Structure formats: structure tokens, C-alpha cells
PDB file of C-alpha atoms in Angstrom:
ATOM      1  CA  MET A   1    -148.030 -81.367  37.423  1.00 49.00           C
ATOM      2  CA  SER A   2    -150.708 -83.664  38.842  1.00 45.00           C
ATOM      3  CA  GLY A   3    -154.396 -82.828  38.987  1.00 51.00           C
ATOM      4  CA  ALA A   4    -154.284 -83.231  42.778  1.00 57.00           C
ATOM      5  CA  HIS A   5    -151.455 -80.615  42.861  1.00 62.00           C
ATOM      6  CA  TRP A   6    -153.606 -77.981  41.088  1.00 61.00           C
ATOM      7  CA  VAL A   7    -156.620 -78.653  43.162  1.00 61.00           C
ATOM      8  CA  GLN A   8    -154.497 -77.991  46.253  1.00 63.00           C
ATOM      9  CA  TRP A   9    -153.010 -75.052  44.621  1.00 61.00           C
ATOM     10  CA  HIS A  10    -156.407 -73.355  44.427  1.00 66.00           C
ATOM     11  CA  GLU A  11    -156.779 -73.409  48.206  1.00 69.00           C
ATOM     12  CA  ALA A  12    -154.566 -70.285  48.237  1.00 64.00           C
ATOM     13  CA  TYR A  13    -157.568 -68.426  46.889  1.00 69.00           C
ATOM     14  CA  ASP A  14    -159.145 -68.785  50.381  1.00 77.00           C
ATOM     15  CA  ASP A  15    -156.323 -66.642  52.000  1.00 75.00           C
ATOM     16  CA  ALA A  16    -157.471 -63.065  51.329  1.00 82.00           C
ATOM     17  CA  GLY A  17    -153.953 -61.802  51.828  1.00 86.00           C
ATOM     18  CA  SER A  18    -152.286 -64.151  49.388  1.00 91.00           C
ATOM     19  CA  SER A  19    -150.881 -63.029  46.086  1.00 91.00           C
ATOM     20  CA  LEU A  20    -153.312 -65.283  44.341  1.00 93.00           C
ATOM     21  CA  ALA A  21    -156.372 -63.768  46.116  1.00 93.00           C
ATOM     22  CA  ARG A  22    -155.099 -60.284  45.348  1.00 95.00           C
ATOM     23  CA  ARG A  23    -154.580 -61.235  41.662  1.00 96.00           C
ATOM     24  CA  LEU A  24    -158.111 -62.487  41.504  1.00 96.00           C
ATOM     25  CA  VAL A  25    -159.464 -59.199  42.668  1.00 97.00           C
ATOM     26  CA  ALA A  26    -157.628 -57.340  39.901  1.00 98.00           C
ATOM     27  CA  VAL A  27    -158.822 -59.949  37.329  1.00 98.00           C
ATOM     28  CA  GLN A  28    -162.437 -59.691  38.452  1.00 98.00           C
ATOM     29  CA  ARG A  29    -162.318 -55.830  38.427  1.00 98.00           C
ATOM     30  CA  ARG A  30    -161.056 -55.904  34.844  1.00 98.00           C
ATOM     31  CA  LEU A  31    -163.619 -58.424  33.751  1.00 98.00           C
ATOM     32  CA  ALA A  32    -166.426 -56.362  35.257  1.00 98.00           C
ATOM     33  CA  GLN A  33    -165.092 -53.326  33.357  1.00 98.00           C
ATOM     34  CA  ALA A  34    -164.945 -55.295  30.085  1.00 98.00           C
ATOM     35  CA  LEU A  35    -168.591 -56.397  30.556  1.00 98.00           C
ATOM     36  CA  ASP A  36    -169.559 -52.788  31.320  1.00 97.00           C
ATOM     37  CA  ALA A  37    -167.922 -51.741  27.981  1.00 95.00           C
ATOM     38  CA  ALA A  38    -169.335 -54.577  25.848  1.00 96.00           C
ATOM     39  CA  LEU A  39    -171.873 -53.643  23.204  1.00 94.00           C
ATOM     40  CA  PRO A  40    -175.603 -54.362  23.881  1.00 95.00           C
ATOM     41  CA  GLY A  41    -176.704 -57.962  23.095  1.00 97.00           C
ATOM     42  CA  PRO A  42    -175.040 -61.268  23.660  1.00 97.00           C
ATOM     43  CA  VAL A  43    -171.446 -61.130  25.006  1.00 98.00           C
ATOM     44  CA  ARG A  44    -169.236 -64.111  24.011  1.00 98.00           C
ATOM     45  CA  LEU A  45    -166.565 -65.088  26.694  1.00 98.00           C
ATOM     46  CA  LEU A  46    -163.973 -67.660  26.703  1.00 98.00           C
ATOM     47  CA  SER A  47    -161.558 -68.550  29.421  1.00 98.00           C
ATOM     48  CA  MET A  48    -158.310 -70.591  28.795  1.00 98.00           C
ATOM     49  CA  CYS A  49    -157.159 -72.900  31.654  1.00 95.00           C
ATOM     50  CA  ALA A  50    -160.143 -71.812  33.625  1.00 96.00           C
ATOM     51  CA  GLY A  51    -159.519 -73.708  36.797  1.00 93.00           C
ATOM     52  CA  ASP A  52    -162.543 -73.651  39.053  1.00 95.00           C
ATOM     53  CA  GLY A  53    -163.910 -70.635  37.167  1.00 96.00           C
ATOM     54  CA  ARG A  54    -164.118 -68.323  40.123  1.00 95.00           C
ATOM     55  CA  ASP A  55    -162.692 -65.299  38.185  1.00 96.00           C
ATOM     56  CA  VAL A  56    -165.730 -65.596  35.889  1.00 98.00           C
ATOM     57  CA  THR A  57    -168.447 -66.809  38.092  1.00 97.00           C
ATOM     58  CA  GLY A  58    -167.402 -64.478  40.870  1.00 97.00           C
ATOM     59  CA  VAL A  59    -168.216 -61.611  38.511  1.00 98.00           C
ATOM     60  CA  LEU A  60    -171.261 -62.995  36.793  1.00 98.00           C
ATOM     61  CA  GLY A  61    -172.891 -63.704  40.101  1.00 97.00           C
ATOM     62  CA  ARG A  62    -173.351 -60.009  40.641  1.00 96.00           C
ATOM     63  CA  HIS A  63    -172.947 -58.242  37.340  1.00 98.00           C
ATOM     64  CA  ARG A  64    -175.963 -56.641  35.474  1.00 97.00           C
ATOM     65  CA  ARG A  65    -174.839 -58.112  32.108  1.00 97.00           C
ATOM     66  CA  ALA A  66    -174.585 -61.697  33.399  1.00 97.00           C
ATOM     67  CA  ARG A  67    -177.582 -62.923  31.420  1.00 96.00           C
ATOM     68  CA  ASP A  68    -176.054 -61.545  28.219  1.00 98.00           C
ATOM     69  CA  VAL A  69    -172.853 -63.589  28.596  1.00 98.00           C
ATOM     70  CA  VAL A  70    -172.500 -66.796  26.515  1.00 98.00           C
ATOM     71  CA  GLY A  71    -169.297 -68.412  27.679  1.00 95.00           C
ATOM     72  CA  ARG A  72    -166.988 -71.378  27.551  1.00 98.00           C
ATOM     73  CA  LEU A  73    -164.566 -72.172  30.317  1.00 98.00           C
ATOM     74  CA  VAL A  74    -161.938 -74.644  29.213  1.00 98.00           C
ATOM     75  CA  GLU A  75    -160.128 -76.686  31.947  1.00 96.00           C
ATOM     76  CA  CYS A  76    -158.531 -80.128  31.641  1.00 92.00           C
ATOM     77  CA  ASP A  77    -158.735 -81.172  35.271  1.00 91.00           C
ATOM     78  CA  PRO A  78    -162.091 -82.864  35.974  1.00 93.00           C
ATOM     79  CA  ILE A  79    -162.303 -81.886  39.663  1.00 93.00           C
ATOM     80  CA  LEU A  80    -161.708 -78.266  38.906  1.00 94.00           C
ATOM     81  CA  ALA A  81    -164.008 -78.284  35.834  1.00 95.00           C
ATOM     82  CA  GLY A  82    -166.695 -80.006  38.066  1.00 96.00           C
ATOM     83  CA  ARG A  83    -166.441 -77.218  40.621  1.00 95.00           C
ATOM     84  CA  ALA A  84    -166.783 -74.496  37.984  1.00 96.00           C
ATOM     85  CA  ARG A  85    -169.723 -76.308  36.444  1.00 97.00           C
ATOM     86  CA  ALA A  86    -171.438 -76.639  39.889  1.00 97.00           C
ATOM     87  CA  ARG A  87    -170.886 -72.974  40.709  1.00 96.00           C
ATOM     88  CA  ALA A  88    -172.336 -71.937  37.260  1.00 97.00           C
ATOM     89  CA  SER A  89    -175.383 -74.057  37.999  1.00 97.00           C
ATOM     90  CA  GLU A  90    -175.842 -72.612  41.527  1.00 97.00           C
ATOM     91  CA  LEU A  91    -175.881 -69.135  39.949  1.00 97.00           C
ATOM     92  CA  SER A  92    -178.351 -70.234  37.152  1.00 97.00           C
ATOM     93  CA  LEU A  93    -175.738 -69.319  34.458  1.00 97.00           C
ATOM     94  CA  GLU A  94    -177.214 -71.654  31.881  1.00 96.00           C
ATOM     95  CA  ALA A  95    -175.214 -70.053  29.068  1.00 97.00           C
ATOM     96  CA  ILE A  96    -171.815 -70.701  30.708  1.00 98.00           C
ATOM     97  CA  GLU A  97    -170.410 -73.995  29.374  1.00 98.00           C
ATOM     98  CA  VAL A  98    -167.507 -75.665  31.109  1.00 98.00           C
ATOM     99  CA  VAL A  99    -165.615 -78.192  29.040  1.00 97.00           C
ATOM    100  CA  GLU A 100    -162.894 -80.590  29.979  1.00 97.00           C
ATOM    101  CA  ASP A 101    -160.314 -80.055  27.147  1.00 97.00           C
ATOM    102  CA  ASP A 102    -156.844 -79.033  26.297  1.00 96.00           C
ATOM    103  CA  ALA A 103    -156.948 -75.277  26.312  1.00 97.00           C
ATOM    104  CA  GLY A 104    -153.651 -75.192  24.260  1.00 97.00           C
ATOM    105  CA  ARG A 105    -155.665 -76.314  21.144  1.00 97.00           C
ATOM    106  CA  SER A 106    -157.619 -73.770  19.095  1.00 98.00           C
ATOM    107  CA  ASP A 107    -160.263 -76.521  18.502  1.00 98.00           C
ATOM    108  CA  ALA A 108    -161.334 -75.996  22.073  1.00 98.00           C
ATOM    109  CA  TYR A 109    -162.774 -72.631  21.202  1.00 98.00           C
ATOM    110  CA  ALA A 110    -164.662 -73.552  18.094  1.00 97.00           C
ATOM    111  CA  GLY A 111    -168.323 -72.298  18.339  1.00 95.00           C
ATOM    112  CA  VAL A 112    -167.734 -69.506  20.723  1.00 95.00           C
ATOM    113  CA  VAL A 113    -165.442 -67.331  18.666  1.00 97.00           C
ATOM    114  CA  PRO A 114    -165.053 -64.607  17.681  1.00 98.00           C
ATOM    115  CA  ALA A 115    -165.208 -63.622  21.345  1.00 98.00           C
ATOM    116  CA  ASP A 116    -165.962 -60.331  23.067  1.00 98.00           C
ATOM    117  CA  VAL A 117    -163.987 -61.202  26.192  1.00 98.00           C
ATOM    118  CA  VAL A 118    -161.055 -63.527  26.518  1.00 98.00           C
ATOM    119  CA  LEU A 119    -159.327 -64.571  29.772  1.00 98.00           C
ATOM    120  CA  VAL A 120    -155.824 -65.892  29.494  1.00 98.00           C
ATOM    121  CA  CYS A 121    -155.168 -66.091  33.247  1.00 97.00           C
ATOM    122  CA  GLY A 122    -152.716 -68.567  34.822  1.00 93.00           C
ATOM    123  CA  VAL A 123    -151.343 -69.569  31.406  1.00 96.00           C
ATOM    124  CA  PHE A 124    -148.317 -67.378  30.618  1.00 97.00           C
ATOM    125  CA  GLY A 125    -146.377 -68.254  33.785  1.00 94.00           C
ATOM    126  CA  ASN A 126    -146.641 -71.967  32.864  1.00 93.00           C
ATOM    127  CA  VAL A 127    -145.608 -72.134  29.259  1.00 96.00           C
ATOM    128  CA  LEU A 128    -142.475 -71.366  27.333  1.00 97.00           C
ATOM    129  CA  ALA A 129    -141.862 -67.787  26.140  1.00 97.00           C
ATOM    130  CA  ALA A 130    -142.157 -68.967  22.511  1.00 98.00           C
ATOM    131  CA  ASP A 131    -145.605 -70.290  23.361  1.00 98.00           C
ATOM    132  CA  VAL A 132    -146.688 -67.087  25.066  1.00 98.00           C
ATOM    133  CA  ARG A 133    -145.802 -65.311  21.882  1.00 98.00           C
ATOM    134  CA  SER A 134    -147.657 -67.773  19.691  1.00 97.00           C
ATOM    135  CA  THR A 135    -150.694 -67.606  21.897  1.00 98.00           C
ATOM    136  CA  VAL A 136    -150.823 -63.778  21.648  1.00 98.00           C
ATOM    137  CA  ALA A 137    -150.351 -64.086  17.857  1.00 98.00           C
ATOM    138  CA  GLU A 138    -153.376 -66.440  17.652  1.00 98.00           C
ATOM    139  CA  LEU A 139    -155.688 -64.065  19.738  1.00 98.00           C
ATOM    140  CA  PRO A 140    -156.798 -61.996  16.615  1.00 98.00           C
ATOM    141  CA  HIS A 141    -158.155 -65.247  15.243  1.00 98.00           C
ATOM    142  CA  LEU A 142    -160.278 -65.695  18.455  1.00 98.00           C
ATOM    143  CA  CYS A 143    -161.464 -62.093  18.909  1.00 98.00           C
ATOM    144  CA  ARG A 144    -163.822 -59.771  17.393  1.00 97.00           C
ATOM    145  CA  MET A 145    -163.042 -55.970  16.907  1.00 97.00           C
ATOM    146  CA  GLY A 146    -163.168 -54.252  20.317  1.00 97.00           C
ATOM    147  CA  ALA A 147    -162.696 -57.518  22.296  1.00 98.00           C
ATOM    148  CA  SER A 148    -161.086 -57.358  25.621  1.00 98.00           C
ATOM    149  CA  VAL A 149    -158.284 -59.761  26.592  1.00 98.00           C
ATOM    150  CA  ILE A 150    -157.265 -60.076  30.215  1.00 98.00           C
ATOM    151  CA  TRP A 151    -154.122 -61.983  30.963  1.00 98.00           C
ATOM    152  CA  THR A 152    -151.726 -62.663  33.888  1.00 98.00           C
ATOM    153  CA  ARG A 153    -148.079 -63.333  34.305  1.00 97.00           C
ATOM    154  CA  HIS A 154    -145.632 -63.169  37.181  1.00 96.00           C
ATOM    155  CA  ARG A 155    -142.765 -60.580  37.155  1.00 97.00           C
ATOM    156  CA  HIS A 156    -140.037 -62.803  38.478  1.00 95.00           C
ATOM    157  CA  PRO A 157    -136.677 -62.316  36.808  1.00 95.00           C
ATOM    158  CA  PRO A 158    -136.346 -62.525  33.909  1.00 94.00           C
ATOM    159  CA  ASP A 159    -139.507 -60.442  33.703  1.00 97.00           C
ATOM    160  CA  LEU A 160    -141.338 -61.371  30.521  1.00 98.00           C
ATOM    161  CA  THR A 161    -144.134 -58.796  30.862  1.00 98.00           C
ATOM    162  CA  PRO A 162    -142.451 -55.993  28.830  1.00 98.00           C
ATOM    163  CA  SER A 163    -142.095 -58.415  25.950  1.00 98.00           C
ATOM    164  CA  ILE A 164    -145.722 -59.617  26.334  1.00 98.00           C
ATOM    165  CA  ARG A 165    -147.015 -55.955  26.320  1.00 98.00           C
ATOM    166  CA  ARG A 166    -145.011 -55.401  23.144  1.00 98.00           C
ATOM    167  CA  TRP A 167    -146.342 -58.581  21.534  1.00 98.00           C
ATOM    168  CA  PHE A 168    -149.882 -57.498  22.183  1.00 98.00           C
ATOM    169  CA  ALA A 169    -149.264 -54.152  20.516  1.00 98.00           C
ATOM    170  CA  ASP A 170    -147.642 -55.819  17.546  1.00 98.00           C
ATOM    171  CA  CYS A 171    -150.733 -57.992  17.095  1.00 98.00           C
ATOM    172  CA  GLY A 172    -153.245 -55.101  17.046  1.00 98.00           C
ATOM    173  CA  PHE A 173    -154.202 -54.779  20.742  1.00 98.00           C
ATOM    174  CA  ALA A 174    -154.226 -51.467  22.606  1.00 98.00           C
ATOM    175  CA  GLU A 175    -153.322 -51.676  26.320  1.00 98.00           C
ATOM    176  CA  VAL A 176    -155.965 -50.244  28.602  1.00 98.00           C
ATOM    177  CA  GLY A 177    -154.498 -51.587  31.889  1.00 98.00           C
ATOM    178  CA  PHE A 178    -151.476 -53.217  33.519  1.00 98.00           C
ATOM    179  CA  ASP A 179    -152.084 -53.905  37.209  1.00 98.00           C
ATOM    180  CA  THR A 180    -149.462 -54.793  39.824  1.00 98.00           C
ATOM    181  CA  GLU A 181    -149.520 -54.648  43.585  1.00 97.00           C
ATOM    182  CA  SER A 182    -146.645 -54.338  45.902  1.00 95.00           C
ATOM    183  CA  PRO A 183    -145.189 -56.510  47.469  1.00 96.00           C
ATOM    184  CA  PHE A 184    -146.561 -59.218  45.168  1.00 96.00           C
ATOM    185  CA  SER A 185    -145.025 -60.273  41.791  1.00 95.00           C
ATOM    186  CA  PHE A 186    -148.239 -60.729  39.761  1.00 97.00           C
ATOM    187  CA  ALA A 187    -149.259 -58.620  36.853  1.00 98.00           C
ATOM    188  CA  VAL A 188    -152.657 -58.420  35.198  1.00 98.00           C
ATOM    189  CA  GLY A 189    -152.771 -57.010  31.689  1.00 98.00           C
ATOM    190  CA  THR A 190    -155.905 -55.821  29.957  1.00 98.00           C
ATOM    191  CA  ASN A 191    -155.841 -55.168  26.259  1.00 98.00           C
ATOM    192  CA  VAL A 192    -158.504 -54.257  23.631  1.00 98.00           C
ATOM    193  CA  MET A 193    -158.264 -55.510  19.969  1.00 98.00           C
ATOM    194  CA  VAL A 194    -158.156 -52.471  17.609  1.00 98.00           C
ATOM    195  CA  GLY A 195    -156.705 -54.283  14.687  1.00 95.00           C
ATOM    196  CA  GLU A 196    -158.551 -56.269  12.076  1.00 94.00           C
ATOM    197  CA  PRO A 197    -160.014 -59.697  13.264  1.00 95.00           C
ATOM    198  CA  ARG A 198    -158.738 -62.701  11.403  1.00 97.00           C
ATOM    199  CA  PRO A 199    -160.509 -65.983  10.605  1.00 98.00           C
ATOM    200  CA  PHE A 200    -160.654 -68.750  13.105  1.00 98.00           C
ATOM    201  CA  ARG A 201    -158.006 -71.374  12.548  1.00 98.00           C
ATOM    202  CA  PRO A 202    -158.981 -74.877  13.696  1.00 98.00           C
ATOM    203  CA  GLY A 203    -156.210 -77.445  14.481  1.00 97.00           C
ATOM    204  CA  ARG A 204    -153.734 -74.881  15.737  1.00 97.00           C
ATOM    205  CA  ARG A 205    -151.417 -75.469  18.721  1.00 97.00           C
ATOM    206  CA  LEU A 206    -151.212 -72.412  20.935  1.00 97.00           C
ATOM    207  CA  PHE A 207    -149.198 -73.629  23.850  1.00 97.00           C
ATOM    208  CA  ASP A 208    -148.135 -76.675  25.872  1.00 96.00           C
ATOM    209  CA  PHE A 209    -148.860 -76.257  29.675  1.00 90.00           C
ATOM    210  CA  ILE A 210    -145.752 -77.288  31.439  1.00 87.00           C
ATOM    211  CA  GLY A 211    -145.760 -75.548  34.789  1.00 72.00           C
ATOM    212  CA  ASP A 212    -142.697 -74.213  36.608  1.00 49.00           C
ATOM    213  CA  GLY A 213    -142.220 -77.116  38.952  1.00 38.00           C
ATOM    214  CA  SER A 214    -143.815 -75.495  41.892  1.00 38.00           C
ATOM    215  CA  GLY A 215    -147.182 -74.414  40.383  1.00 38.00           C
ATOM    216  CA  ALA A 216    -146.720 -70.978  41.941  1.00 40.00           C
ATOM    217  CA  HIS A 217    -147.633 -69.028  38.849  1.00 42.00           C
ATOM    218  CA  ARG A 218    -150.625 -70.633  37.418  1.00 40.00           C
TER     219      ARG A 218
END
């Protein structure tokens, strides 16, 4: 999908009653809880396909741990990345880096891993199921022990979320939340890494972002 398409797609956030706006509320709530639970000291955060970054900046703009967060938001669209960068600057979040890069490459996360918080929001609805599984399998190489992972996926048939939840468990993550809201189709999963962290692997391909043709699920 074109960059202009995704920029326009973000406008749905401005409708407080939209599925996207309601999903954002759930993601931000889970992110705030993850920051509350983080150990004292620096908190490393990374966000894949970060868009305009409002899930992160919307929390850090008001959270007591904001100055502890050292983060990287990865977004390939320059307009969206620019908006995220501008908002971080407005909030004086100097430790939040916004990079224009391919979030499907592990190299995009070099230097900010192992992370304490990972957001995989707007990814799993726009990649093949095999890539969802490979991304989950790569997360132990990006996370430290006790890290929180927040992810999203629609529940349209065939609903992949039961498989995703199982894949997280298989890869050493305990589920601490699975949020849905009627009548919407979104799901927000939150998992904590309880298995052994694994070494970072540069040069890995996690996923190819293909969209679904409508952009409804990013």
C-alpha cells in the first residue's frame, strides 16, 4: 500500500468511537502497566511499524517513568515518522529515537536490544501467518527476561489469535492480558517473557509487510 494510504488511514484515530481509537486505548493502557512493572533504571523500548508513534508518545507524555525510557520507533513512511519525531520533540522525549527503516529486519533493532518493552502493533494483521510465527519466534532474541510484549491482531475469520497466543507460550512468554471489545474485531495481547533470553541475531528477516488490500488492520 502507498504511503499516502497509510497517512490517510491514521485519520481514523481521530474518531473516538472507531475500532482503531478503541484499540489505541487498550494498547496505551497495557503500555502504561508495563512501564509501571519495569525494574528501576533505564527502560529500553522498541516499536515495530510505529506509524506516527501515538501509542508510545501518548503514554510517555503523562507517565511517571517517561524519563527512564530509552526507545526506538521504527517506521518506513517518512511522513508518519516525521510526525512521531515531532511529537517526541514537543514532549521533550530526547531519548526516543524515530528511525525510517524496514521494521521487518532485525538490524533495525541493533543497539536498543535486549528490550524491556516491545510493541508489535499493527503488524500481525498485515503479514502472512508464517511471518507472524517467525516474528514471535524471534522475540526472545530481542527481549530481556521479564520483558513485556504488546501485540495486536484482528479476529476476522479465520481468527489467527488462538494460534498466536499458543506461539507466544511455545516461545517462553506468559500471557498477562488479552483484550477485546464488542462489537469491534481487534485484539490486544500482552505477554511477559519468562523463558531464557537468546542472543541478538543481525541480518534476520522477521516479516514482509504486505497489507490486506484495504489497510483495515494495520
